[in-house]
C-alpha cells in the first residue's frame, strides 16, 4: 500500500498543480494579459497620434515654406518695382536738370551776345568820339611834325586814362 499511497500523493500533487495552474491562469495571467493588451493598445494609439502629428507638422512646414517663398517672391517684386520707379524718377530728374542747364546756358549765351553787342556799340561810340575829338584837334592846330607827334602822344595818354577810368 505504500506504493499506492505514494502514487496517490503524486496524483494529489498533480491535481493540486493543475488546479493552481488553472487558478493562476484564470485570476492572474488573464488580468495581466488584459493589462498588457490595454497598454499595447494605448502605445499603438499614441504611436498613431505621434505619426499623425508628425505628418501634420511636415504638412504645416511645407505650407509655411510655400508661404515664405511666396512672401519672398512678393518682396522681391516690390523691391524690383521700387527700383524701376526710382530709376524712372532718377532719369526724369536728370533730364529735367539737363533741360534747365541747357536753358540757363542758352540764356547766358544770349545775355553774353547782348552784352558783347552793347560793349561793341559802346566801344564804337567811344572810338568815334575819339576820332572826332582827334580830328577836331588836328584841324585846329598847325601841322608840323613836332605838333603832330605831341598830338599823338596826348591822344594816346588821354585814351589810356579814359580806358582806366571806365574799368573802375
Backbone as ProteinMPNN parsed JSONL, in Angstrom:
{"seq_chain_A": "XXXXXXXXXXXXXXXXXXXXXXXXXXXXXXXXXXXXXXXXXXXXXXXXXXXXXXXXXXXXXXXXXXXXXXXXXXXXXXXXXXXXXXXXXXXXXXXXXXXXXXXXXXXXXXXXXXXXXXXXXXXXXXXXXXXXXXXXXXXXXXXXXXXXXXXXXXXXXXXXXXXXXXXX", "coords_chain_A": {"N_chain_A": [[0.768, -1.146, 0.0], [1.906, 0.998, 0.37], [3.174, 1.809, -1.839], [1.07, 2.466, -3.387], [0.04, 4.399, -1.901], [1.982, 6.34, -2.133], [1.772, 6.853, -4.768], [-0.749, 7.919, -4.825], [-0.326, 10.25, -3.531], [1.236, 11.533, -5.342], [-0.57, 11.809, -7.399], [-2.404, 13.509, -6.169], [-0.807, 15.72, -5.814], [-0.291, 16.384, -8.44], [-2.858, 16.976, -9.284], [-3.347, 19.146, -7.605], [-1.44, 20.903, -8.582], [-2.412, 21.264, -11.171], [-4.876, 22.467, -10.595], [-3.935, 24.771, -9.35], [-2.556, 25.9, -11.532], [-4.691, 26.364, -13.26], [-6.128, 28.201, -11.708], [-4.223, 30.247, -11.433], [-4.015, 30.896, -14.118], [-6.579, 31.777, -14.655], [-7.105, 33.835, -12.728], [-4.78, 35.327, -12.48], [-2.993, 35.395, -14.785], [-4.744, 36.051, -16.981], [-5.862, 38.672, -16.223], [-3.424, 40.064, -16.152], [-2.615, 39.714, -18.797], [-4.706, 41.126, -20.019], [-4.182, 43.722, -19.066], [-1.662, 44.13, -20.205], [-2.363, 43.963, -22.936], [-4.072, 46.19, -23.05], [-2.254, 48.238, -22.498], [-0.576, 47.906, -24.736], [-2.407, 48.598, -26.725], [-2.822, 51.288, -26.057], [-0.229, 52.265, -26.442], [0.042, 51.771, -29.191], [-1.99, 53.48, -30.083], [-0.971, 55.973, -29.237], [1.363, 55.999, -30.745], [0.257, 56.092, -33.304], [-0.996, 58.587, -33.097], [1.26, 60.192, -32.74], [2.533, 59.761, -35.18], [0.625, 60.863, -36.868], [0.666, 63.498, -35.912], [3.272, 64.16, -36.584], [3.112, 63.984, -39.403], [1.253, 66.021, -39.815], [2.748, 68.148, -38.85], [4.835, 68.176, -40.712], [3.365, 68.75, -43.008], [2.422, 71.287, -42.319], [4.848, 72.55, -42.164], [5.669, 72.446, -44.832], [3.645, 74.028, -45.939], [4.219, 76.438, -44.641], [6.784, 76.923, -45.665], [6.103, 77.251, -48.356], [4.456, 79.53, -48.175], [6.353, 81.308, -47.183], [8.149, 81.374, -49.323], [6.464, 82.463, -51.294], [5.993, 84.914, -50.085], [8.609, 85.949, -50.05], [9.019, 86.104, -52.805], [7.111, 88.029, -53.375], [8.157, 90.184, -51.947], [10.564, 90.514, -53.348], [9.485, 91.265, -55.808], [8.244, 93.687, -55.108], [10.478, 95.162, -54.346], [11.833, 95.194, -56.777], [10.0, 96.633, -58.355], [10.083, 99.057, -56.977], [12.727, 99.794, -57.421], [12.648, 100.145, -60.197], [10.842, 102.313, -60.377], [12.274, 104.214, -58.96], [14.5, 104.452, -60.632], [13.253, 105.467, -62.907], [12.346, 107.926, -61.866], [14.808, 109.02, -61.259], [15.936, 109.249, -63.839], [14.089, 111.053, -64.878], [14.502, 113.287, -63.236], [17.164, 113.846, -63.878], [16.936, 114.402, -66.632], [15.293, 116.625, -66.5], [16.95, 118.366, -65.054], [19.05, 118.568, -66.899], [17.688, 119.852, -68.985], [17.034, 122.27, -67.748], [19.628, 123.18, -67.304], [20.492, 123.47, -69.952], [18.721, 125.489, -70.749], [19.568, 127.539, -69.054], [22.182, 127.85, -69.989], [21.655, 128.616, -72.638], [20.313, 131.033, -72.125], [22.375, 132.422, -70.884], [24.18, 132.55, -72.997], [22.708, 134.129, -74.795], [22.499, 136.466, -73.274], [25.178, 137.041, -73.095], [25.739, 137.549, -75.777], [24.135, 139.818, -76.157], [25.336, 141.53, -74.296], [27.916, 141.615, -75.392], [27.375, 142.795, -77.845], [26.376, 145.244, -76.951], [28.678, 146.222, -75.655], [30.372, 146.344, -77.843], [29.065, 148.306, -79.372], [29.319, 150.436, -77.58], [32.089, 150.701, -77.507], [32.55, 151.352, -80.204], [31.181, 153.741, -80.25], [32.698, 155.221, -78.416], [35.081, 155.184, -79.77], [34.414, 156.544, -82.087], [33.911, 159.014, -80.924], [36.455, 159.585, -80.011], [37.819, 159.693, -82.424], [36.517, 161.837, -83.667], [37.141, 163.843, -81.831], [39.936, 163.786, -82.027], [40.205, 164.48, -84.701], [39.16, 167.036, -84.682], [41.011, 168.32, -83.07], [43.271, 168.031, -84.603], [42.569, 169.471, -86.818], [42.424, 171.988, -85.713], [44.965, 172.793, -85.11], [48.217, 173.759, -86.254], [50.017, 172.022, -88.77], [52.741, 170.514, -88.089], [55.661, 168.481, -87.843], [56.481, 168.262, -85.144], [54.265, 169.155, -83.653], [52.364, 167.352, -84.501], [53.403, 164.957, -83.485], [53.334, 165.523, -80.76], [50.608, 165.805, -80.462], [49.748, 163.18, -81.062], [50.896, 161.835, -78.881], [49.508, 163.001, -76.682], [46.96, 162.188, -77.358], [47.109, 159.37, -77.112], [47.725, 159.18, -74.394], [45.437, 160.339, -73.189], [43.521, 158.559, -74.101], [44.274, 156.189, -72.774], [43.932, 156.979, -70.099], [41.207, 157.452, -70.099], [40.267, 154.919, -70.633], [41.15, 153.522, -68.354], [39.634, 154.778, -66.389], [37.065, 153.942, -67.078], [37.13, 151.25, -66.561], [37.134, 151.08, -63.838]], "CA_chain_A": [[0.0, 0.0, 0.0], [2.823, 2.093, 0.4], [3.386, 2.242, -3.215], [-0.169, 3.072, -3.779], [-0.057, 5.604, -1.12], [2.905, 7.284, -2.735], [1.197, 7.191, -6.054], [-1.886, 8.773, -4.584], [0.23, 11.564, -3.198], [1.683, 12.12, -6.605], [-1.778, 12.177, -8.125], [-2.938, 14.688, -5.489], [0.109, 16.819, -6.102], [-0.523, 16.764, -9.85], [-4.173, 17.619, -9.334], [-3.155, 20.449, -6.969], [-0.698, 21.744, -9.54], [-3.335, 21.615, -12.267], [-5.837, 23.422, -10.063], [-3.202, 26.01, -9.173], [-2.283, 26.442, -12.863], [-5.956, 26.911, -13.77], [-6.445, 29.382, -10.921], [-3.282, 31.297, -11.86], [-4.366, 31.329, -15.463], [-7.854, 32.473, -14.617], [-7.115, 35.017, -11.887], [-3.542, 36.093, -12.53], [-2.472, 35.607, -16.144], [-5.723, 36.739, -17.823], [-5.859, 40.1, -15.952], [-2.145, 40.635, -16.565], [-2.673, 39.77, -20.271], [-5.589, 42.225, -20.383], [-3.458, 44.958, -18.786], [-0.623, 44.258, -21.241], [-3.044, 44.271, -24.194], [-4.539, 47.569, -22.955], [-1.065, 49.08, -22.645], [-0.165, 47.826, -26.15], [-3.385, 49.385, -27.482], [-2.533, 52.693, -25.758], [1.034, 52.574, -27.117], [-0.262, 51.854, -30.635], [-2.769, 54.692, -30.301], [-0.059, 57.1, -29.106], [2.249, 55.945, -31.908], [-0.532, 56.598, -34.434], [-1.161, 60.023, -32.895], [2.564, 60.819, -32.992], [2.742, 59.719, -36.633], [-0.285, 61.857, -37.447], [1.184, 64.817, -35.544], [4.468, 64.384, -37.409], [2.695, 64.28, -40.785], [0.657, 67.364, -39.778], [3.834, 69.118, -38.697], [5.529, 68.26, -42.001], [2.473, 69.446, -43.93], [2.442, 72.697, -41.922], [6.167, 73.058, -42.533], [5.648, 72.682, -46.292], [2.791, 75.198, -46.163], [4.98, 77.605, -44.19], [7.838, 77.181, -46.644], [5.455, 77.775, -49.563], [4.071, 80.912, -47.876], [7.577, 82.097, -47.074], [8.649, 81.565, -50.69], [5.561, 83.426, -51.94], [6.26, 86.212, -49.462], [9.904, 86.416, -50.563], [8.802, 86.496, -54.201], [6.379, 89.294, -53.351], [9.117, 91.204, -51.504], [11.451, 90.756, -54.493], [8.708, 92.005, -56.801], [8.073, 95.054, -54.607], [11.787, 95.822, -54.437], [12.106, 95.419, -58.204], [9.149, 97.753, -58.781], [10.604, 100.28, -56.361], [13.953, 100.154, -58.14], [12.262, 100.681, -61.51], [10.272, 103.648, -60.173], [13.375, 105.107, -58.572], [15.307, 104.694, -61.824], [12.475, 106.381, -63.751], [12.408, 109.249, -61.247], [16.188, 109.486, -61.436], [16.071, 109.702, -65.233], [13.255, 112.252, -65.048], [15.19, 114.394, -62.563], [18.364, 114.154, -64.668], [16.542, 115.064, -67.879], [14.798, 117.961, -66.121], [18.125, 119.171, -64.711], [19.756, 118.849, -68.158], [16.908, 120.852, -69.726], [17.234, 123.552, -67.07], [21.014, 123.606, -67.566], [20.533, 123.959, -71.333], [18.022, 126.775, -70.763], [20.453, 128.52, -68.408], [23.301, 128.101, -70.911], [21.129, 129.412, -73.756], [20.058, 132.391, -71.633], [23.68, 133.057, -70.673], [24.734, 132.876, -74.322], [22.004, 135.293, -75.369], [22.928, 137.639, -72.496], [26.563, 137.351, -73.488], [25.671, 138.186, -77.092], [23.599, 141.171, -75.978], [26.387, 142.317, -73.63], [29.009, 141.825, -76.352], [26.885, 143.784, -78.829], [26.326, 146.518, -76.248], [30.073, 146.648, -75.459], [30.887, 146.696, -79.179], [28.481, 149.606, -79.715], [29.924, 151.448, -76.722], [33.463, 150.921, -77.977], [32.459, 152.09, -81.475], [30.781, 155.113, -79.926], [33.875, 155.871, -77.828], [36.075, 155.329, -80.835], [34.006, 157.642, -82.96], [34.141, 160.248, -80.157], [37.896, 159.829, -80.007], [38.204, 160.101, -83.781], [36.003, 163.19, -83.876], [37.947, 164.723, -80.976], [41.277, 163.869, -82.617], [40.107, 165.224, -85.958], [38.966, 168.46, -84.392], [42.276, 168.857, -82.572], [44.205, 168.09, -85.731], [42.14, 170.568, -87.673], [42.585, 173.248, -85.02], [46.377, 173.152, -84.938], [49.046, 173.778, -87.455], [50.593, 170.696, -88.983], [54.187, 170.383, -88.147], [55.985, 167.148, -87.29], [56.551, 168.275, -83.681], [52.914, 169.272, -83.111], [51.68, 166.07, -84.776], [53.927, 163.973, -82.523], [52.804, 165.906, -79.456], [49.185, 165.492, -80.524], [49.618, 161.713, -80.956], [51.232, 161.445, -77.51], [48.384, 163.388, -75.826], [45.822, 161.342, -77.741], [47.331, 158.049, -76.521], [47.653, 159.351, -72.946], [44.035, 160.556, -72.825], [42.791, 157.305, -74.358], [44.627, 155.264, -71.7], [43.281, 157.444, -68.874], [39.778, 157.248, -70.289], [40.046, 153.465, -70.541], [41.341, 153.152, -66.952], [38.505, 155.292, -65.593], [35.875, 153.143, -67.419], [37.268, 149.922, -65.946], [36.856, 151.205, -62.403]], "C_chain_A": [[0.836, 1.247, 0.0], [3.074, 2.655, -1.004], [2.14, 2.937, -3.72], [-0.35, 4.396, -3.058], [0.842, 6.695, -1.708], [2.315, 7.74, -4.064], [-0.002, 8.123, -5.885], [-1.401, 10.172, -4.221], [0.691, 12.288, -4.474], [0.473, 12.6, -7.384], [-2.361, 13.445, -7.48], [-2.073, 15.911, -5.779], [-0.118, 17.305, -7.532], [-1.85, 17.49, -9.955], [-4.066, 19.013, -8.714], [-2.424, 21.414, -7.923], [-1.604, 22.177, -10.688], [-4.347, 22.664, -11.788], [-5.156, 24.776, -9.874], [-2.914, 26.673, -10.518], [-3.545, 27.065, -13.44], [-6.321, 28.2, -13.009], [-5.514, 30.555, -11.297], [-3.664, 31.835, -13.23], [-5.611, 32.195, -15.421], [-7.722, 33.811, -13.884], [-5.842, 35.856, -11.967], [-3.124, 36.403, -13.961], [-3.455, 36.352, -17.035], [-5.783, 38.241, -17.489], [-4.544, 40.766, -16.378], [-2.118, 40.749, -18.089], [-3.562, 40.924, -20.729], [-4.889, 43.577, -20.168], [-2.387, 45.195, -19.84], [-1.235, 44.599, -22.596], [-3.521, 45.73, -24.204], [-3.364, 48.54, -23.127], [-0.563, 49.064, -24.089], [-1.105, 48.653, -27.027], [-3.106, 50.881, -27.282], [-1.243, 53.111, -26.469], [0.808, 52.704, -28.615], [-1.029, 53.127, -30.954], [-1.865, 55.924, -30.222], [0.921, 57.152, -30.27], [1.523, 56.486, -33.139], [-0.717, 58.112, -34.326], [0.145, 60.76, -33.172], [2.852, 60.846, -34.486], [1.867, 60.764, -37.322], [0.204, 63.274, -37.147], [2.414, 65.15, -36.37], [4.072, 64.729, -38.841], [2.043, 65.662, -40.857], [1.737, 68.431, -39.679], [4.595, 69.271, -40.017], [4.677, 69.006, -43.024], [2.473, 70.948, -43.611], [3.784, 73.331, -42.29], [6.216, 73.365, -44.02], [4.784, 73.893, -46.634], [3.533, 76.481, -45.779], [6.071, 77.954, -45.194], [7.254, 77.758, -47.929], [5.039, 79.237, -49.342], [5.29, 81.82, -47.813], [8.153, 82.38, -48.457], [7.785, 82.579, -51.433], [5.799, 84.828, -51.389], [7.58, 86.793, -49.97], [9.787, 86.856, -52.022], [8.092, 87.85, -54.267], [7.316, 90.431, -52.931], [10.075, 91.545, -52.646], [10.746, 91.573, -55.56], [8.544, 93.464, -56.379], [9.376, 95.821, -54.719], [12.122, 96.131, -55.888], [11.286, 96.595, -58.73], [9.668, 99.075, -58.227], [11.876, 100.742, -57.061], [13.622, 100.755, -59.497], [11.708, 102.096, -61.371], [11.354, 104.649, -59.813], [14.242, 105.441, -59.778], [14.582, 105.654, -62.768], [12.524, 107.801, -63.188], [13.798, 109.852, -61.401], [16.377, 110.026, -62.841], [15.268, 110.98, -65.476], [13.941, 113.468, -64.429], [16.41, 114.826, -63.37], [17.971, 114.888, -65.951], [16.025, 116.477, -67.594], [15.977, 118.892, -65.801], [18.915, 119.529, -65.971], [19.026, 119.924, -68.959], [17.088, 122.23, -69.09], [18.645, 124.087, -67.323], [21.137, 124.154, -68.98], [19.855, 125.314, -71.438], [18.901, 127.873, -70.162], [21.61, 128.875, -69.33], [22.829, 128.945, -72.086], [20.88, 130.853, -73.328], [21.379, 133.13, -71.429], [24.316, 133.435, -72.0], [24.049, 134.093, -74.914], [22.364, 136.568, -74.605], [24.343, 138.045, -72.88], [26.579, 138.038, -74.851], [25.185, 139.621, -76.968], [24.66, 142.059, -75.32], [27.532, 142.607, -74.588], [28.605, 142.87, -77.385], [26.853, 145.165, -78.19], [27.744, 147.085, -76.061], [30.677, 147.094, -76.787], [30.364, 148.068, -79.585], [29.087, 150.719, -78.872], [31.349, 151.775, -77.177], [33.464, 151.705, -79.282], [32.089, 153.547, -81.218], [31.966, 155.882, -79.345], [34.92, 156.148, -78.9], [35.694, 156.484, -81.768], [34.185, 158.981, -82.244], [35.622, 160.608, -80.175], [38.336, 160.334, -81.382], [37.743, 161.533, -84.052], [36.839, 164.178, -83.07], [39.339, 164.911, -81.572], [41.239, 164.688, -83.904], [39.935, 166.709, -85.697], [40.253, 169.085, -83.86], [43.283, 168.989, -83.709], [43.844, 169.286, -86.619], [42.411, 171.919, -87.018], [44.042, 173.672, -84.907], [47.082, 173.137, -86.277], [49.763, 172.453, -87.555], [52.1, 170.796, -89.148], [54.517, 169.034, -87.537], [56.018, 167.149, -85.774], [55.154, 168.342, -83.073], [52.133, 167.981, -83.356], [52.122, 165.004, -83.781], [53.378, 164.262, -81.14], [51.32, 165.575, -79.374], [48.94, 163.982, -80.38], [49.876, 161.254, -79.529], [50.088, 161.791, -76.552], [47.16, 162.506, -76.081], [45.936, 159.965, -77.076], [47.182, 158.135, -75.006], [46.196, 159.519, -72.492], [43.211, 159.291, -73.041], [43.04, 156.303, -73.247], [43.922, 155.658, -70.401], [41.778, 157.217, -68.939], [39.426, 155.767, -70.124], [40.164, 152.997, -69.084], [40.149, 153.592, -66.126], [37.235, 154.487, -65.877], [35.931, 151.776, -66.747], [36.908, 149.961, -64.472], [35.395, 151.29, -62.227]], "O_chain_A": [[0.425, 2.355, -0.345], [3.161, 3.863, -1.223], [2.232, 3.934, -4.435], [-0.85, 5.372, -3.617], [0.451, 7.861, -1.756], [2.38, 8.92, -4.407], [-0.233, 9.007, -6.709], [-2.032, 11.164, -4.587], [0.534, 13.5, -4.621], [0.495, 13.684, -7.966], [-2.77, 14.36, -8.194], [-2.588, 17.013, -5.966], [-0.133, 18.509, -7.789], [-1.953, 18.508, -10.64], [-4.638, 19.965, -9.244], [-2.775, 22.589, -8.031], [-1.561, 23.328, -11.121], [-4.633, 23.629, -12.497], [-5.734, 25.813, -10.2], [-3.02, 27.894, -10.631], [-3.502, 28.143, -14.031], [-6.772, 29.172, -13.614], [-5.959, 31.692, -11.456], [-3.645, 33.041, -13.478], [-5.679, 33.231, -16.083], [-8.193, 34.829, -14.392], [-5.853, 37.012, -11.543], [-2.922, 37.568, -14.305], [-3.03, 37.223, -17.794], [-5.755, 39.043, -18.423], [-4.544, 41.882, -16.896], [-1.655, 41.756, -18.626], [-3.24, 41.621, -21.692], [-5.0, 44.471, -21.006], [-2.215, 46.316, -20.318], [-0.696, 45.429, -23.328], [-3.401, 46.424, -25.213], [-3.482, 49.546, -23.827], [-0.164, 50.105, -24.612], [-0.662, 49.326, -27.957], [-3.152, 51.652, -28.241], [-1.178, 54.201, -27.038], [1.317, 53.632, -29.244], [-0.766, 53.781, -31.962], [-1.98, 56.825, -31.053], [1.273, 58.237, -30.734], [2.095, 57.244, -33.922], [-0.613, 58.832, -35.318], [0.137, 61.835, -33.772], [3.36, 61.841, -35.003], [2.31, 61.457, -38.238], [0.163, 64.146, -38.014], [2.583, 66.288, -36.807], [4.625, 65.656, -39.432], [2.242, 66.395, -41.826], [1.662, 69.475, -40.327], [4.959, 70.386, -40.393], [5.195, 69.797, -43.812], [2.519, 71.779, -44.517], [3.846, 74.498, -42.678], [6.732, 74.404, -44.433], [5.135, 74.689, -47.505], [3.481, 77.479, -46.497], [6.265, 79.121, -45.536], [7.844, 78.657, -48.528], [5.244, 80.081, -50.214], [5.274, 82.945, -48.313], [8.595, 83.496, -48.732], [8.307, 83.455, -52.124], [5.805, 85.807, -52.136], [7.663, 87.981, -50.283], [10.381, 87.856, -52.426], [8.421, 88.701, -55.093], [7.266, 91.52, -53.504], [10.367, 92.717, -52.889], [11.342, 92.473, -56.153], [8.688, 94.371, -57.2], [9.393, 96.98, -55.132], [12.635, 97.207, -56.194], [11.8, 97.446, -59.457], [9.689, 100.087, -58.928], [12.079, 101.939, -57.269], [14.226, 101.744, -59.91], [12.058, 102.98, -62.152], [11.357, 105.782, -60.294], [14.673, 106.583, -59.936], [15.2, 106.541, -63.357], [12.718, 108.763, -63.931], [13.942, 111.051, -61.643], [16.909, 111.12, -63.028], [15.715, 111.876, -66.192], [13.959, 114.547, -65.021], [16.665, 116.02, -63.532], [18.599, 115.882, -66.315], [16.29, 117.408, -68.354], [15.999, 120.049, -66.219], [19.396, 120.654, -66.104], [19.658, 120.804, -69.543], [17.27, 123.228, -69.787], [18.838, 125.285, -67.528], [21.795, 125.17, -69.202], [20.348, 126.2, -72.136], [18.972, 128.985, -70.684], [21.983, 130.042, -69.45], [23.515, 129.883, -72.492], [21.192, 131.787, -74.066], [21.496, 134.311, -71.756], [24.917, 134.502, -72.128], [24.701, 134.98, -75.464], [22.518, 137.63, -75.208], [24.663, 139.23, -72.978], [27.331, 138.988, -75.065], [25.74, 140.531, -77.585], [24.862, 143.2, -75.734], [28.063, 143.718, -74.602], [29.406, 143.729, -77.753], [27.255, 146.148, -78.811], [27.979, 148.273, -76.279], [31.398, 148.089, -76.852], [31.121, 148.901, -80.084], [29.343, 151.814, -79.373], [31.76, 152.935, -77.228], [34.272, 152.616, -79.461], [32.6, 154.461, -81.866], [32.219, 157.028, -79.715], [35.551, 157.205, -78.925], [36.537, 157.283, -82.175], [34.565, 159.972, -82.868], [35.995, 161.771, -80.332], [39.121, 161.277, -81.49], [38.492, 162.34, -84.602], [37.205, 165.238, -83.578], [39.863, 166.023, -81.624], [42.134, 165.492, -84.163], [40.498, 167.542, -86.407], [40.555, 170.24, -84.159], [44.053, 169.948, -83.762], [44.717, 170.008, -87.099], [42.61, 172.907, -87.725], [44.31, 174.84, -84.624], [46.607, 172.584, -87.269], [50.082, 171.832, -86.541], [52.624, 171.119, -90.214], [53.714, 168.495, -86.775], [55.63, 166.159, -85.154], [54.879, 167.663, -82.084], [51.334, 167.566, -82.516], [51.298, 164.233, -83.29], [52.994, 163.34, -80.421], [50.835, 165.118, -78.339], [48.033, 163.562, -79.661], [49.168, 160.388, -79.016], [49.729, 160.976, -75.703], [46.433, 162.133, -75.161], [44.954, 159.458, -76.535], [46.574, 157.255, -74.396], [45.778, 158.901, -71.513], [42.31, 158.987, -72.259], [42.107, 155.628, -72.813], [43.385, 154.808, -69.69], [41.155, 156.835, -67.948], [38.399, 155.425, -69.538], [39.371, 152.171, -68.632], [39.698, 152.854, -65.249], [36.394, 154.361, -64.987], [34.895, 151.209, -66.402], [36.427, 148.97, -63.922], [34.915, 151.401, -61.099]]}, "name": "protein", "num_of_chains": 1, "seq": "XXXXXXXXXXXXXXXXXXXXXXXXXXXXXXXXXXXXXXXXXXXXXXXXXXXXXXXXXXXXXXXXXXXXXXXXXXXXXXXXXXXXXXXXXXXXXXXXXXXXXXXXXXXXXXXXXXXXXXXXXXXXXXXXXXXXXXXXXXXXXXXXXXXXXXXXXXXXXXXXXXXXXXXX"}
